[in-house]
């Protein structure tokens, strides 16, 4: 009898996607959470316009608002990456690898 426990794979590519859906399949609220996250990592350019970090990108995948996170953020801003992971886990949001497979990420 095989009693091994199967776990979801860990992120391996260059990006992860945090979906705006909970693991229970419900839309995450507030609906502008992706914009809020991107804005919190943004800075103003010399033209005085707000510029999103190149490591966080708003996306729509299958009609769902998502946050694309470049895994380089983990090296450049470990505290910021940890905050994002904690946010996703605390709110039970789906996390996908670059190929769209469901994965787990640790705080």
PDB file of N, CA and C in Angstrom:
ATOM      1  N   UNK A   1       0.842  -1.172   0.000  1.00  0.00           N
ATOM      2  CA  UNK A   1       0.000   0.000   0.000  1.00  0.00           C
ATOM      3  C   UNK A   1       0.889   1.237   0.000  1.00  0.00           C
ATOM      4  N   UNK A   2       0.595   2.157  -0.882  1.00  0.00           N
ATOM      5  CA  UNK A   2       1.361   3.397  -0.977  1.00  0.00           C
ATOM      6  C   UNK A   2       0.723   4.437  -0.066  1.00  0.00           C
ATOM      7  N   UNK A   3       1.453   4.860   0.966  1.00  0.00           N
ATOM      8  CA  UNK A   3       0.911   5.842   1.910  1.00  0.00           C
ATOM      9  C   UNK A   3       1.595   7.190   1.791  1.00  0.00           C
ATOM     10  N   UNK A   4       2.332   7.401   0.717  1.00  0.00           N
ATOM     11  CA  UNK A   4       3.018   8.687   0.562  1.00  0.00           C
ATOM     12  C   UNK A   4       2.004   9.796   0.289  1.00  0.00           C
ATOM     13  N   UNK A   5       2.321  10.963   0.801  1.00  0.00           N
ATOM     14  CA  UNK A   5       1.461  12.129   0.612  1.00  0.00           C
ATOM     15  C   UNK A   5       1.981  12.917  -0.573  1.00  0.00           C
ATOM     16  N   UNK A   6       1.097  13.242  -1.494  1.00  0.00           N
ATOM     17  CA  UNK A   6       1.497  14.017  -2.657  1.00  0.00           C
ATOM     18  C   UNK A   6       1.276  15.492  -2.372  1.00  0.00           C
ATOM     19  N   UNK A   7       2.260  16.299  -2.685  1.00  0.00           N
ATOM     20  CA  UNK A   7       2.135  17.739  -2.505  1.00  0.00           C
ATOM     21  C   UNK A   7       2.236  18.416  -3.855  1.00  0.00           C
ATOM     22  N   UNK A   8       1.710  19.617  -3.921  1.00  0.00           N
ATOM     23  CA  UNK A   8       1.788  20.388  -5.162  1.00  0.00           C
ATOM     24  C   UNK A   8       3.237  20.771  -5.417  1.00  0.00           C
ATOM     25  N   UNK A   9       3.628  20.877  -6.670  1.00  0.00           N
ATOM     26  CA  UNK A   9       5.007  21.242  -6.972  1.00  0.00           C
ATOM     27  C   UNK A   9       5.352  22.651  -6.518  1.00  0.00           C
ATOM     28  N   UNK A  10       6.629  22.902  -6.327  1.00  0.00           N
ATOM     29  CA  UNK A  10       7.135  24.227  -5.962  1.00  0.00           C
ATOM     30  C   UNK A  10       7.377  25.016  -7.246  1.00  0.00           C
ATOM     31  N   UNK A  11       7.442  26.369  -7.134  1.00  0.00           N
ATOM     32  CA  UNK A  11       7.689  27.162  -8.340  1.00  0.00           C
ATOM     33  C   UNK A  11       9.050  26.850  -8.934  1.00  0.00           C
ATOM     34  N   UNK A  12       9.136  26.692 -10.212  1.00  0.00           N
ATOM     35  CA  UNK A  12      10.408  26.455 -10.890  1.00  0.00           C
ATOM     36  C   UNK A  12      10.653  27.464 -11.978  1.00  0.00           C
ATOM     37  N   UNK A  13      10.212  28.004 -12.739  1.00  0.00           N
ATOM     38  CA  UNK A  13      10.451  28.938 -13.782  1.00  0.00           C
ATOM     39  C   UNK A  13      10.719  30.324 -13.275  1.00  0.00           C
ATOM     40  N   UNK A  14      10.548  31.264 -14.091  1.00  0.00           N
ATOM     41  CA  UNK A  14      10.878  32.628 -13.733  1.00  0.00           C
ATOM     42  C   UNK A  14       9.749  33.435 -13.133  1.00  0.00           C
ATOM     43  N   UNK A  15       8.526  32.896 -13.150  1.00  0.00           N
ATOM     44  CA  UNK A  15       7.381  33.676 -12.651  1.00  0.00           C
ATOM     45  C   UNK A  15       6.381  32.769 -11.948  1.00  0.00           C
ATOM     46  N   UNK A  16       5.616  33.404 -11.063  1.00  0.00           N
ATOM     47  CA  UNK A  16       4.433  32.758 -10.507  1.00  0.00           C
ATOM     48  C   UNK A  16       3.252  33.689 -10.762  1.00  0.00           C
ATOM     49  N   UNK A  17       2.072  33.135 -10.766  1.00  0.00           N
ATOM     50  CA  UNK A  17       0.846  33.904 -10.964  1.00  0.00           C
ATOM     51  C   UNK A  17      -0.020  33.725  -9.717  1.00  0.00           C
ATOM     52  N   UNK A  18      -0.382  34.838  -9.094  1.00  0.00           N
ATOM     53  CA  UNK A  18      -1.320  34.793  -7.976  1.00  0.00           C
ATOM     54  C   UNK A  18      -2.679  35.178  -8.546  1.00  0.00           C
ATOM     55  N   UNK A  19      -3.601  34.227  -8.533  1.00  0.00           N
ATOM     56  CA  UNK A  19      -4.930  34.446  -9.105  1.00  0.00           C
ATOM     57  C   UNK A  19      -5.835  35.209  -8.151  1.00  0.00           C
ATOM     58  N   UNK A  20      -6.784  35.908  -8.720  1.00  0.00           N
ATOM     59  CA  UNK A  20      -7.795  36.601  -7.939  1.00  0.00           C
ATOM     60  C   UNK A  20      -8.955  35.696  -7.577  1.00  0.00           C
ATOM     61  N   UNK A  21      -8.673  34.407  -7.429  1.00  0.00           N
ATOM     62  CA  UNK A  21      -9.658  33.420  -6.995  1.00  0.00           C
ATOM     63  C   UNK A  21      -9.121  32.708  -5.768  1.00  0.00           C
ATOM     64  N   UNK A  22     -10.006  32.455  -4.818  1.00  0.00           N
ATOM     65  CA  UNK A  22      -9.590  31.687  -3.650  1.00  0.00           C
ATOM     66  C   UNK A  22      -9.553  30.214  -4.022  1.00  0.00           C
ATOM     67  N   UNK A  23      -8.968  29.412  -3.149  1.00  0.00           N
ATOM     68  CA  UNK A  23      -8.921  27.967  -3.387  1.00  0.00           C
ATOM     69  C   UNK A  23     -10.321  27.367  -3.401  1.00  0.00           C
ATOM     70  N   UNK A  24     -11.288  28.084  -2.817  1.00  0.00           N
ATOM     71  CA  UNK A  24     -12.687  27.636  -2.831  1.00  0.00           C
ATOM     72  C   UNK A  24     -13.398  28.055  -4.117  1.00  0.00           C
ATOM     73  N   UNK A  25     -12.689  28.777  -5.011  1.00  0.00           N
ATOM     74  CA  UNK A  25     -13.262  29.170  -6.293  1.00  0.00           C
ATOM     75  C   UNK A  25     -14.020  30.481  -6.283  1.00  0.00           C
ATOM     76  N   UNK A  26     -13.943  31.229  -5.199  1.00  0.00           N
ATOM     77  CA  UNK A  26     -14.657  32.515  -5.110  1.00  0.00           C
ATOM     78  C   UNK A  26     -13.738  33.659  -5.523  1.00  0.00           C
ATOM     79  N   UNK A  27     -14.340  34.683  -6.119  1.00  0.00           N
ATOM     80  CA  UNK A  27     -13.569  35.871  -6.511  1.00  0.00           C
ATOM     81  C   UNK A  27     -13.056  36.569  -5.258  1.00  0.00           C
ATOM     82  N   UNK A  28     -11.791  36.975  -5.289  1.00  0.00           N
ATOM     83  CA  UNK A  28     -11.206  37.671  -4.147  1.00  0.00           C
ATOM     84  C   UNK A  28     -11.610  39.139  -4.193  1.00  0.00           C
ATOM     85  N   UNK A  29     -11.956  39.668  -3.052  1.00  0.00           N
ATOM     86  CA  UNK A  29     -12.324  41.075  -2.907  1.00  0.00           C
ATOM     87  C   UNK A  29     -11.362  41.750  -1.965  1.00  0.00           C
ATOM     88  N   UNK A  30     -11.016  42.992  -2.173  1.00  0.00           N
ATOM     89  CA  UNK A  30     -11.564  43.918  -3.156  1.00  0.00           C
ATOM     90  C   UNK A  30     -11.062  43.588  -4.563  1.00  0.00           C
ATOM     91  N   UNK A  31     -11.857  43.918  -5.534  1.00  0.00           N
ATOM     92  CA  UNK A  31     -11.540  43.553  -6.912  1.00  0.00           C
ATOM     93  C   UNK A  31     -10.312  44.280  -7.458  1.00  0.00           C
ATOM     94  N   UNK A  32      -9.895  45.373  -6.823  1.00  0.00           N
ATOM     95  CA  UNK A  32      -8.719  46.116  -7.296  1.00  0.00           C
ATOM     96  C   UNK A  32      -7.441  45.728  -6.552  1.00  0.00           C
ATOM     97  N   UNK A  33      -7.428  44.551  -5.928  1.00  0.00           N
ATOM     98  CA  UNK A  33      -6.271  44.142  -5.132  1.00  0.00           C
ATOM     99  C   UNK A  33      -4.984  44.086  -5.960  1.00  0.00           C
ATOM    100  N   UNK A  34      -5.089  43.692  -7.233  1.00  0.00           N
ATOM    101  CA  UNK A  34      -3.894  43.614  -8.089  1.00  0.00           C
ATOM    102  C   UNK A  34      -3.291  45.007  -8.271  1.00  0.00           C
ATOM    103  N   UNK A  35      -4.134  45.996  -8.543  1.00  0.00           N
ATOM    104  CA  UNK A  35      -3.653  47.366  -8.719  1.00  0.00           C
ATOM    105  C   UNK A  35      -3.029  47.894  -7.433  1.00  0.00           C
ATOM    106  N   UNK A  36      -3.633  47.562  -6.305  1.00  0.00           N
ATOM    107  CA  UNK A  36      -3.087  48.001  -5.018  1.00  0.00           C
ATOM    108  C   UNK A  36      -1.705  47.404  -4.778  1.00  0.00           C
ATOM    109  N   UNK A  37      -1.557  46.125  -5.077  1.00  0.00           N
ATOM    110  CA  UNK A  37      -0.256  45.468  -4.901  1.00  0.00           C
ATOM    111  C   UNK A  37       0.794  46.091  -5.818  1.00  0.00           C
ATOM    112  N   UNK A  38       0.448  46.251  -7.079  1.00  0.00           N
ATOM    113  CA  UNK A  38       1.402  46.842  -8.027  1.00  0.00           C
ATOM    114  C   UNK A  38       1.767  48.264  -7.616  1.00  0.00           C
ATOM    115  N   UNK A  39       0.800  49.030  -7.152  1.00  0.00           N
ATOM    116  CA  UNK A  39       1.058  50.410  -6.725  1.00  0.00           C
ATOM    117  C   UNK A  39       1.962  50.472  -5.508  1.00  0.00           C
ATOM    118  N   UNK A  40       1.842  49.499  -4.619  1.00  0.00           N
ATOM    119  CA  UNK A  40       2.669  49.530  -3.410  1.00  0.00           C
ATOM    120  C   UNK A  40       4.143  49.264  -3.713  1.00  0.00           C
ATOM    121  N   UNK A  41       4.446  48.694  -4.871  1.00  0.00           N
ATOM    122  CA  UNK A  41       5.831  48.441  -5.272  1.00  0.00           C
ATOM    123  C   UNK A  41       6.273  49.391  -6.391  1.00  0.00           C
ATOM    124  N   UNK A  42       5.458  50.381  -6.689  1.00  0.00           N
ATOM    125  CA  UNK A  42       5.741  51.315  -7.784  1.00  0.00           C
ATOM    126  C   UNK A  42       6.544  52.514  -7.289  1.00  0.00           C
ATOM    127  N   UNK A  43       7.098  53.251  -8.232  1.00  0.00           N
ATOM    128  CA  UNK A  43       7.775  54.510  -7.912  1.00  0.00           C
ATOM    129  C   UNK A  43       7.471  55.502  -9.043  1.00  0.00           C
ATOM    130  N   UNK A  44       7.733  56.758  -8.772  1.00  0.00           N
ATOM    131  CA  UNK A  44       7.490  57.780  -9.783  1.00  0.00           C
ATOM    132  C   UNK A  44       8.722  57.943 -10.659  1.00  0.00           C
ATOM    133  N   UNK A  45       8.496  58.031 -11.971  1.00  0.00           N
ATOM    134  CA  UNK A  45       9.575  58.247 -12.916  1.00  0.00           C
ATOM    135  C   UNK A  45       9.916  59.723 -13.015  1.00  0.00           C
ATOM    136  N   UNK A  46      10.930  60.041 -13.805  1.00  0.00           N
ATOM    137  CA  UNK A  46      11.345  61.437 -13.977  1.00  0.00           C
ATOM    138  C   UNK A  46      10.243  62.278 -14.621  1.00  0.00           C
ATOM    139  N   UNK A  47       9.314  61.616 -15.304  1.00  0.00           N
ATOM    140  CA  UNK A  47       8.183  62.315 -15.918  1.00  0.00           C
ATOM    141  C   UNK A  47       7.011  62.477 -14.943  1.00  0.00           C
ATOM    142  N   UNK A  48       7.247  62.121 -13.682  1.00  0.00           N
ATOM    143  CA  UNK A  48       6.260  62.223 -12.600  1.00  0.00           C
ATOM    144  C   UNK A  48       5.060  61.292 -12.779  1.00  0.00           C
ATOM    145  N   UNK A  49       5.235  60.264 -13.572  1.00  0.00           N
ATOM    146  CA  UNK A  49       4.193  59.252 -13.736  1.00  0.00           C
ATOM    147  C   UNK A  49       4.568  58.026 -12.904  1.00  0.00           C
ATOM    148  N   UNK A  50       3.556  57.390 -12.359  1.00  0.00           N
ATOM    149  CA  UNK A  50       3.768  56.205 -11.549  1.00  0.00           C
ATOM    150  C   UNK A  50       4.181  55.042 -12.446  1.00  0.00           C
ATOM    151  N   UNK A  51       5.265  54.393 -12.095  1.00  0.00           N
ATOM    152  CA  UNK A  51       5.795  53.262 -12.868  1.00  0.00           C
ATOM    153  C   UNK A  51       5.754  52.009 -12.003  1.00  0.00           C
ATOM    154  N   UNK A  52       5.055  50.984 -12.490  1.00  0.00           N
ATOM    155  CA  UNK A  52       5.016  49.721 -11.767  1.00  0.00           C
ATOM    156  C   UNK A  52       6.393  49.074 -11.764  1.00  0.00           C
ATOM    157  N   UNK A  53       6.663  48.322 -10.737  1.00  0.00           N
ATOM    158  CA  UNK A  53       7.893  47.541 -10.658  1.00  0.00           C
ATOM    159  C   UNK A  53       7.918  46.545 -11.819  1.00  0.00           C
ATOM    160  N   UNK A  54       9.080  46.294 -12.392  1.00  0.00           N
ATOM    161  CA  UNK A  54       9.143  45.290 -13.456  1.00  0.00           C
ATOM    162  C   UNK A  54       8.933  43.868 -12.928  1.00  0.00           C
ATOM    163  N   UNK A  55       8.908  43.707 -11.608  1.00  0.00           N
ATOM    164  CA  UNK A  55       8.772  42.382 -11.007  1.00  0.00           C
ATOM    165  C   UNK A  55       7.330  42.001 -10.681  1.00  0.00           C
ATOM    166  N   UNK A  56       6.419  42.966 -10.760  1.00  0.00           N
ATOM    167  CA  UNK A  56       4.993  42.714 -10.521  1.00  0.00           C
ATOM    168  C   UNK A  56       4.201  43.252 -11.698  1.00  0.00           C
ATOM    169  N   UNK A  57       3.400  42.397 -12.310  1.00  0.00           N
ATOM    170  CA  UNK A  57       2.651  42.793 -13.495  1.00  0.00           C
ATOM    171  C   UNK A  57       1.195  42.364 -13.365  1.00  0.00           C
ATOM    172  N   UNK A  58       0.260  43.306 -13.548  1.00  0.00           N
ATOM    173  CA  UNK A  58      -1.147  42.894 -13.559  1.00  0.00           C
ATOM    174  C   UNK A  58      -1.446  42.116 -14.837  1.00  0.00           C
ATOM    175  N   UNK A  59      -2.245  41.071 -14.710  1.00  0.00           N
ATOM    176  CA  UNK A  59      -2.620  40.252 -15.867  1.00  0.00           C
ATOM    177  C   UNK A  59      -4.061  39.804 -15.728  1.00  0.00           C
ATOM    178  N   UNK A  60      -4.620  39.395 -16.834  1.00  0.00           N
ATOM    179  CA  UNK A  60      -5.924  38.739 -16.832  1.00  0.00           C
ATOM    180  C   UNK A  60      -5.710  37.371 -17.467  1.00  0.00           C
ATOM    181  N   UNK A  61      -6.026  36.323 -16.719  1.00  0.00           N
ATOM    182  CA  UNK A  61      -5.871  34.955 -17.203  1.00  0.00           C
ATOM    183  C   UNK A  61      -7.232  34.273 -17.108  1.00  0.00           C
ATOM    184  N   UNK A  62      -7.747  33.836 -18.245  1.00  0.00           N
ATOM    185  CA  UNK A  62      -9.073  33.195 -18.298  1.00  0.00           C
ATOM    186  C   UNK A  62     -10.149  34.062 -17.648  1.00  0.00           C
ATOM    187  N   UNK A  63     -10.067  35.370 -17.884  1.00  0.00           N
ATOM    188  CA  UNK A  63     -11.063  36.292 -17.364  1.00  0.00           C
ATOM    189  C   UNK A  63     -10.905  36.656 -15.896  1.00  0.00           C
ATOM    190  N   UNK A  64      -9.825  36.211 -15.263  1.00  0.00           N
ATOM    191  CA  UNK A  64      -9.590  36.466 -13.837  1.00  0.00           C
ATOM    192  C   UNK A  64      -8.401  37.404 -13.681  1.00  0.00           C
ATOM    193  N   UNK A  65      -8.576  38.447 -12.862  1.00  0.00           N
ATOM    194  CA  UNK A  65      -7.459  39.364 -12.580  1.00  0.00           C
ATOM    195  C   UNK A  65      -6.417  38.622 -11.755  1.00  0.00           C
ATOM    196  N   UNK A  66      -5.169  38.757 -12.171  1.00  0.00           N
ATOM    197  CA  UNK A  66      -4.068  38.043 -11.531  1.00  0.00           C
ATOM    198  C   UNK A  66      -2.875  38.969 -11.362  1.00  0.00           C
ATOM    199  N   UNK A  67      -1.951  38.540 -10.524  1.00  0.00           N
ATOM    200  CA  UNK A  67      -0.698  39.249 -10.329  1.00  0.00           C
ATOM    201  C   UNK A  67       0.433  38.326 -10.747  1.00  0.00           C
ATOM    202  N   UNK A  68       1.187  38.739 -11.758  1.00  0.00           N
ATOM    203  CA  UNK A  68       2.359  37.995 -12.193  1.00  0.00           C
ATOM    204  C   UNK A  68       3.555  38.492 -11.386  1.00  0.00           C
ATOM    205  N   UNK A  69       4.256  37.568 -10.744  1.00  0.00           N
ATOM    206  CA  UNK A  69       5.389  37.915  -9.887  1.00  0.00           C
ATOM    207  C   UNK A  69       6.646  37.289 -10.468  1.00  0.00           C
ATOM    208  N   UNK A  70       7.601  38.132 -10.855  1.00  0.00           N
ATOM    209  CA  UNK A  70       8.892  37.649 -11.326  1.00  0.00           C
ATOM    210  C   UNK A  70       9.663  37.153 -10.107  1.00  0.00           C
ATOM    211  N   UNK A  71      10.162  35.916 -10.162  1.00  0.00           N
ATOM    212  CA  UNK A  71      10.844  35.331  -9.013  1.00  0.00           C
ATOM    213  C   UNK A  71      12.175  36.006  -8.690  1.00  0.00           C
ATOM    214  N   UNK A  72      12.646  36.894  -9.565  1.00  0.00           N
ATOM    215  CA  UNK A  72      13.841  37.684  -9.238  1.00  0.00           C
ATOM    216  C   UNK A  72      13.573  38.583  -8.034  1.00  0.00           C
ATOM    217  N   UNK A  73      12.296  38.894  -7.795  1.00  0.00           N
ATOM    218  CA  UNK A  73      11.926  39.719  -6.645  1.00  0.00           C
ATOM    219  C   UNK A  73      12.403  39.081  -5.346  1.00  0.00           C
ATOM    220  N   UNK A  74      12.418  37.761  -5.298  1.00  0.00           N
ATOM    221  CA  UNK A  74      12.852  37.036  -4.095  1.00  0.00           C
ATOM    222  C   UNK A  74      14.299  37.368  -3.745  1.00  0.00           C
ATOM    223  N   UNK A  75      15.138  37.588  -4.760  1.00  0.00           N
ATOM    224  CA  UNK A  75      16.548  37.939  -4.535  1.00  0.00           C
ATOM    225  C   UNK A  75      16.714  39.434  -4.288  1.00  0.00           C
ATOM    226  N   UNK A  76      15.990  40.241  -5.048  1.00  0.00           N
ATOM    227  CA  UNK A  76      16.145  41.693  -4.986  1.00  0.00           C
ATOM    228  C   UNK A  76      15.474  42.293  -3.756  1.00  0.00           C
ATOM    229  N   UNK A  77      14.300  41.784  -3.412  1.00  0.00           N
ATOM    230  CA  UNK A  77      13.532  42.301  -2.281  1.00  0.00           C
ATOM    231  C   UNK A  77      12.905  41.123  -1.530  1.00  0.00           C
ATOM    232  N   UNK A  78      13.712  40.392  -0.747  1.00  0.00           N
ATOM    233  CA  UNK A  78      13.193  39.204  -0.066  1.00  0.00           C
ATOM    234  C   UNK A  78      12.008  39.502   0.853  1.00  0.00           C
ATOM    235  N   UNK A  79      12.048  40.637   1.524  1.00  0.00           N
ATOM    236  CA  UNK A  79      10.951  41.000   2.422  1.00  0.00           C
ATOM    237  C   UNK A  79       9.661  41.236   1.637  1.00  0.00           C
ATOM    238  N   UNK A  80       9.775  41.913   0.504  1.00  0.00           N
ATOM    239  CA  UNK A  80       8.605  42.157  -0.337  1.00  0.00           C
ATOM    240  C   UNK A  80       8.029  40.865  -0.890  1.00  0.00           C
ATOM    241  N   UNK A  81       8.908  39.964  -1.313  1.00  0.00           N
ATOM    242  CA  UNK A  81       8.460  38.665  -1.824  1.00  0.00           C
ATOM    243  C   UNK A  81       7.743  37.888  -0.723  1.00  0.00           C
ATOM    244  N   UNK A  82       8.319  37.905   0.472  1.00  0.00           N
ATOM    245  CA  UNK A  82       7.707  37.211   1.606  1.00  0.00           C
ATOM    246  C   UNK A  82       6.329  37.780   1.911  1.00  0.00           C
ATOM    247  N   UNK A  83       6.181  39.096   1.816  1.00  0.00           N
ATOM    248  CA  UNK A  83       4.869  39.730   2.032  1.00  0.00           C
ATOM    249  C   UNK A  83       3.842  39.234   1.016  1.00  0.00           C
ATOM    250  N   UNK A  84       4.239  39.150  -0.246  1.00  0.00           N
ATOM    251  CA  UNK A  84       3.321  38.680  -1.288  1.00  0.00           C
ATOM    252  C   UNK A  84       2.903  37.230  -1.054  1.00  0.00           C
ATOM    253  N   UNK A  85       3.866  36.399  -0.696  1.00  0.00           N
ATOM    254  CA  UNK A  85       3.583  34.990  -0.429  1.00  0.00           C
ATOM    255  C   UNK A  85       2.641  34.866   0.769  1.00  0.00           C
ATOM    256  N   UNK A  86       2.924  35.630   1.809  1.00  0.00           N
ATOM    257  CA  UNK A  86       2.071  35.605   3.000  1.00  0.00           C
ATOM    258  C   UNK A  86       0.650  36.065   2.644  1.00  0.00           C
ATOM    259  N   UNK A  87       0.542  37.111   1.849  1.00  0.00           N
ATOM    260  CA  UNK A  87      -0.761  37.624   1.410  1.00  0.00           C
ATOM    261  C   UNK A  87      -1.540  36.538   0.674  1.00  0.00           C
ATOM    262  N   UNK A  88      -0.876  35.864  -0.267  1.00  0.00           N
ATOM    263  CA  UNK A  88      -1.542  34.811  -1.046  1.00  0.00           C
ATOM    264  C   UNK A  88      -1.991  33.667  -0.142  1.00  0.00           C
ATOM    265  N   UNK A  89      -1.120  33.247   0.764  1.00  0.00           N
ATOM    266  CA  UNK A  89      -1.466  32.143   1.658  1.00  0.00           C
ATOM    267  C   UNK A  89      -2.547  32.539   2.656  1.00  0.00           C
ATOM    268  N   UNK A  90      -2.422  33.718   3.241  1.00  0.00           N
ATOM    269  CA  UNK A  90      -3.385  34.193   4.236  1.00  0.00           C
ATOM    270  C   UNK A  90      -4.796  34.299   3.650  1.00  0.00           C
ATOM    271  N   UNK A  91      -4.875  34.703   2.397  1.00  0.00           N
ATOM    272  CA  UNK A  91      -6.171  34.868   1.730  1.00  0.00           C
ATOM    273  C   UNK A  91      -6.578  33.651   0.908  1.00  0.00           C
ATOM    274  N   UNK A  92      -5.786  32.577   1.019  1.00  0.00           N
ATOM    275  CA  UNK A  92      -6.058  31.310   0.337  1.00  0.00           C
ATOM    276  C   UNK A  92      -6.259  31.488  -1.163  1.00  0.00           C
ATOM    277  N   UNK A  93      -5.368  32.279  -1.778  1.00  0.00           N
ATOM    278  CA  UNK A  93      -5.448  32.524  -3.215  1.00  0.00           C
ATOM    279  C   UNK A  93      -4.734  31.416  -3.978  1.00  0.00           C
ATOM    280  N   UNK A  94      -5.245  31.097  -5.155  1.00  0.00           N
ATOM    281  CA  UNK A  94      -4.589  30.128  -6.028  1.00  0.00           C
ATOM    282  C   UNK A  94      -3.277  30.716  -6.525  1.00  0.00           C
ATOM    283  N   UNK A  95      -2.247  29.886  -6.558  1.00  0.00           N
ATOM    284  CA  UNK A  95      -0.952  30.292  -7.093  1.00  0.00           C
ATOM    285  C   UNK A  95      -0.579  29.297  -8.183  1.00  0.00           C
ATOM    286  N   UNK A  96      -0.159  29.832  -9.324  1.00  0.00           N
ATOM    287  CA  UNK A  96       0.182  29.011 -10.485  1.00  0.00           C
ATOM    288  C   UNK A  96       1.627  29.241 -10.884  1.00  0.00           C
ATOM    289  N   UNK A  97       2.245  28.218 -11.476  1.00  0.00           N
ATOM    290  CA  UNK A  97       3.564  28.428 -12.055  1.00  0.00           C
ATOM    291  C   UNK A  97       3.391  29.031 -13.447  1.00  0.00           C
ATOM    292  N   UNK A  98       4.487  29.262 -14.135  1.00  0.00           N
ATOM    293  CA  UNK A  98       4.439  29.921 -15.443  1.00  0.00           C
ATOM    294  C   UNK A  98       3.652  29.114 -16.479  1.00  0.00           C
ATOM    295  N   UNK A  99       3.537  27.798 -16.263  1.00  0.00           N
ATOM    296  CA  UNK A  99       2.799  26.945 -17.197  1.00  0.00           C
ATOM    297  C   UNK A  99       1.318  26.822 -16.837  1.00  0.00           C
ATOM    298  N   UNK A 100       0.902  27.436 -15.729  1.00  0.00           N
ATOM    299  CA  UNK A 100      -0.497  27.390 -15.331  1.00  0.00           C
ATOM    300  C   UNK A 100      -0.853  26.258 -14.388  1.00  0.00           C
ATOM    301  N   UNK A 101       0.168  25.565 -13.857  1.00  0.00           N
ATOM    302  CA  UNK A 101      -0.074  24.484 -12.901  1.00  0.00           C
ATOM    303  C   UNK A 101      -0.196  25.045 -11.493  1.00  0.00           C
ATOM    304  N   UNK A 102      -1.121  24.520 -10.721  1.00  0.00           N
ATOM    305  CA  UNK A 102      -1.294  24.951  -9.339  1.00  0.00           C
ATOM    306  C   UNK A 102      -0.077  24.520  -8.519  1.00  0.00           C
ATOM    307  N   UNK A 103       0.439  25.447  -7.713  1.00  0.00           N
ATOM    308  CA  UNK A 103       1.621  25.164  -6.898  1.00  0.00           C
ATOM    309  C   UNK A 103       1.397  25.670  -5.477  1.00  0.00           C
ATOM    310  N   UNK A 104       2.282  25.264  -4.579  1.00  0.00           N
ATOM    311  CA  UNK A 104       2.288  25.806  -3.225  1.00  0.00           C
ATOM    312  C   UNK A 104       3.534  26.655  -3.061  1.00  0.00           C
ATOM    313  N   UNK A 105       3.411  27.698  -2.277  1.00  0.00           N
ATOM    314  CA  UNK A 105       4.558  28.538  -1.954  1.00  0.00           C
ATOM    315  C   UNK A 105       4.572  28.716  -0.445  1.00  0.00           C
ATOM    316  N   UNK A 106       5.750  28.686   0.128  1.00  0.00           N
ATOM    317  CA  UNK A 106       5.892  28.798   1.575  1.00  0.00           C
ATOM    318  C   UNK A 106       6.210  30.224   1.975  1.00  0.00           C
ATOM    319  N   UNK A 107       5.697  30.604   3.148  1.00  0.00           N
ATOM    320  CA  UNK A 107       5.988  31.938   3.699  1.00  0.00           C
ATOM    321  C   UNK A 107       7.463  32.070   4.011  1.00  0.00           C
TER     322      UNK A 107
END
